[in-house]
Amino acid sequence: MAREQFQVIADYLAIPEDERDRLLYPKRAIAVACPIHRDDGKTSVFMGFRVQHHLTLGPTKGGTRFAPSVDIGEVAALAVWMSWKCALAGLPYGGAKGGVRVDPRSLSLRELEGLSRRYMQEMIPFVGPQTDVMAPDMGTNEQVMAWFMDTYSMYQGQTVTEIVTGKPVASGGTEGRREATGRGIAFLVGRATERLQMNPMGATAVVQGFGNVGSVAAASLARMGVKIVGVSDHTACYIDPKGLDVAALERHAAERGVLAGFSTELLADPSELLVQPCDIAVPAAVERVIDADIATRLRCRILAEGANGPTTPDADRVLNQRRGEVFVIPDILCNAGGVIVSYFEWVQDLQHFFWDEAEVLNRLNHVLDRAFTRVMARAGRDDVPHRTAAMAIGVEKVRNAKQVRGLFP
Ligand code: GLU
């Protein structure tokens, strides 16, 4: 998907063939074996990966995911998307992504800590505050980032908070990082409703995924007066045209860790969630959930891509035909709030000077607003889909930086 999307952009920007590989190929791809002691006394080995896409604009930046799907290809695609995302937002980073092939729910807390520490320890030769800065992604959280930071720091002999972002506020994290992706999604949905002259008050939304991104997006949209008519995670899907009680769902998910068990009456078929009639659909879980068939059946006015890569290139071709009906906020714009506040966290850690939440939010909205305005202007000027416009802005920025720096030696 990442390659196919890039070719579309490279054709649109008329990038010569011999320049394309330099832009697309990852600089480094690392695979490590992470052995850990299990609670039963046995040893298990998990495969870990990290792909650093380019180092042209500064260190690389991106999350670490713990999921059974993780492989080098998935991580590479996600690293490439991080590059365009950071460039679009104007952050001084290249993209990276990493992960461990594991179902974190199959580990005890002690095993999870052991695996987190071993993964970071294996990565020490390849990461650093000026080389590659990790963050949370699917299956990891603030606690995992705190273990990463501690492990790296113990090897350095001093506390190096700026080695990862998305840490707890208690250990060098920033106010507002945990909520940043979800809040950013809601902010951009707000900008989209303005453009479409829709009133968010009383508009309806469905949200797929109820982790850190989906749950905060749902709560933030609800605060804007949007009625959440459907939510799902990997354990359950609930639909209620009258509107779900988001605060109750959040409490349930906080207690149980999953949505299962919240209600029997409202249970629905998860494959029906995204195609519900609604104003706003937010895929905020995994890649490739919108294929050509679902794209044809979408009945939302705004598609806000909270996940990375939720829409396949085939689905994109359908959505391009339906441009007047479905307003797409592409992933690299829609979920950029997370990495933008990660950048703020890194800057605060480097300066040992911390901002309050209002300042973080203010700056976040400013950066998102600037990116949104640029994407809209580009899409309008060249009559291209929003995804093409967003990616083109990102690719152009990296391309220009590579051109002026030239090739060494
Ligand atoms: N994992 C998040 C993403 O995909 C955040 C990355 C970061 O904060 O560096 O954008």
Coordinates of N, CA, C and O and ligand atoms in Angstrom, one line a residue, residues 50 61-65 78 82 85-86 93 96-97 133-138 165-166 177 181 308 335-343, ligand 1:
R50 N 12.7 -2.6 13.8 CA 12.6 -1.2 13.8 C 13.0 -0.7 12.4 O 14.1 -1.2 11.9
K61 N 11.3 9.4 13.8 CA 10.3 9.4 14.9 C 9.2 8.5 14.6 O 8.7 8.4 13.4
G62 N 8.7 7.7 15.6 CA 7.6 6.9 15.3 C 7.4 5.9 16.5 O 8.2 5.7 17.3
G63 N 6.2 5.3 16.4 CA 5.8 4.5 17.5 C 6.4 3.1 17.5 O 7.1 2.7 16.6
T64 N 6.1 2.3 18.6 CA 6.5 0.9 18.7 C 5.2 0.2 19.0 O 4.5 0.5 19.9
R65 N 4.9 -0.8 18.1 CA 3.7 -1.6 18.4 C 4.0 -3.0 18.8 O 4.9 -3.6 18.4
L78 N 4.6 1.5 7.8 CA 4.2 2.5 8.8 C 5.3 3.5 9.0 O 5.0 4.7 9.3
M82 N 4.9 7.6 8.5 CA 5.4 8.5 9.5 C 6.2 9.7 8.8 O 6.1 10.8 9.3
K85 N 3.8 12.1 7.2 CA 3.0 12.7 8.3 C 3.8 13.8 9.0 O 3.4 14.9 9.2
C86 N 5.1 13.5 9.4 CA 5.9 14.5 10.1 C 6.2 15.7 9.1 O 6.2 16.8 9.5
Y93 N 11.6 15.8 11.5 CA 11.9 14.4 11.7 C 11.7 13.6 10.4 O 10.9 14.0 9.5
A96 N 9.8 6.7 11.4 CA 10.3 5.4 11.8 C 9.1 4.6 12.4 O 8.0 5.2 12.6
K97 N 9.3 3.3 12.5 CA 8.3 2.5 13.3 C 9.0 1.3 13.7 O 9.9 0.8 13.1
V133 N 13.7 8.4 17.8 CA 12.9 8.6 19.1 C 11.6 7.9 19.0 O 10.7 8.1 18.2
M134 N 11.5 6.9 19.9 CA 10.3 6.0 19.9 C 9.1 6.7 20.6 O 9.2 7.7 21.3
A135 N 7.9 6.0 20.4 CA 6.7 6.5 21.1 C 5.7 5.3 21.1 O 6.0 4.3 20.6
P136 N 4.5 5.5 21.8 CA 3.6 4.4 21.8 C 2.9 4.2 20.5 O 2.8 5.1 19.6
D137 N 2.3 3.0 20.3 CA 1.5 2.7 19.1 C 0.6 1.6 19.6 O 0.5 1.3 20.8
M138 N -0.1 0.9 18.7 CA -0.9 -0.2 19.1 C -0.3 -1.2 20.1 O 0.9 -1.7 19.9
T165 N 9.0 9.4 23.5 CA 7.9 10.3 23.9 C 6.7 9.5 24.2 O 6.7 8.3 24.0
G166 N 5.6 10.1 24.8 CA 4.5 9.4 25.2 C 4.7 8.8 26.5 O 4.0 7.8 26.9
R177 N -0.3 14.6 26.0 CA 0.2 13.7 24.9 C -0.8 12.5 24.8 O -1.1 12.1 23.7
T181 N -3.9 12.5 20.0 CA -4.3 11.9 18.7 C -5.8 12.1 18.6 O -6.4 12.6 17.6
N308 N -3.7 4.3 11.2 CA -2.7 4.4 10.1 C -3.1 3.5 9.0 O -3.3 2.3 9.3
N335 N -4.5 11.8 12.1 CA -4.0 11.3 13.3 C -2.7 11.9 13.7 O -2.0 11.4 14.6
A336 N -2.3 13.0 13.1 CA -1.0 13.7 13.3 C -0.9 14.3 14.7 O 0.2 14.6 15.1
G337 N -2.0 14.5 15.4 CA -2.0 15.1 16.7 C -1.0 14.4 17.6 O -0.3 15.0 18.5
G338 N -0.9 13.1 17.5 CA -0.1 12.3 18.4 C 1.4 12.7 18.2 O 2.1 13.0 19.2
V339 N 1.8 12.6 17.0 CA 3.3 12.9 16.8 C 3.6 14.4 17.0 O 4.7 14.7 17.4
I340 N 2.6 15.2 16.8 CA 2.9 16.7 17.0 C 3.1 16.9 18.5 O 4.1 17.6 18.8
V341 N 2.3 16.3 19.3 CA 2.5 16.5 20.8 C 3.8 15.7 21.2 O 4.4 16.1 22.2
S342 N 4.1 14.6 20.5 CA 5.4 14.0 20.8 C 6.5 14.9 20.6 O 7.5 15.0 21.3
Y343 N 6.4 15.6 19.5 CA 7.5 16.6 19.2 C 7.6 17.7 20.3 O 8.7 18.0 20.8
Ligands
GLU1 N1 2.3 5.9 16.9 C1 1.8 7.2 16.6 C2 1.6 7.4 15.1 O1 1.5 6.5 14.4 C3 2.6 8.3 17.3 C4 4.1 8.4 16.9 C5 4.9 9.4 17.7 O2 4.3 10.0 18.6 O3 6.1 9.4 17.5 O4 1.5 8.5 14.6

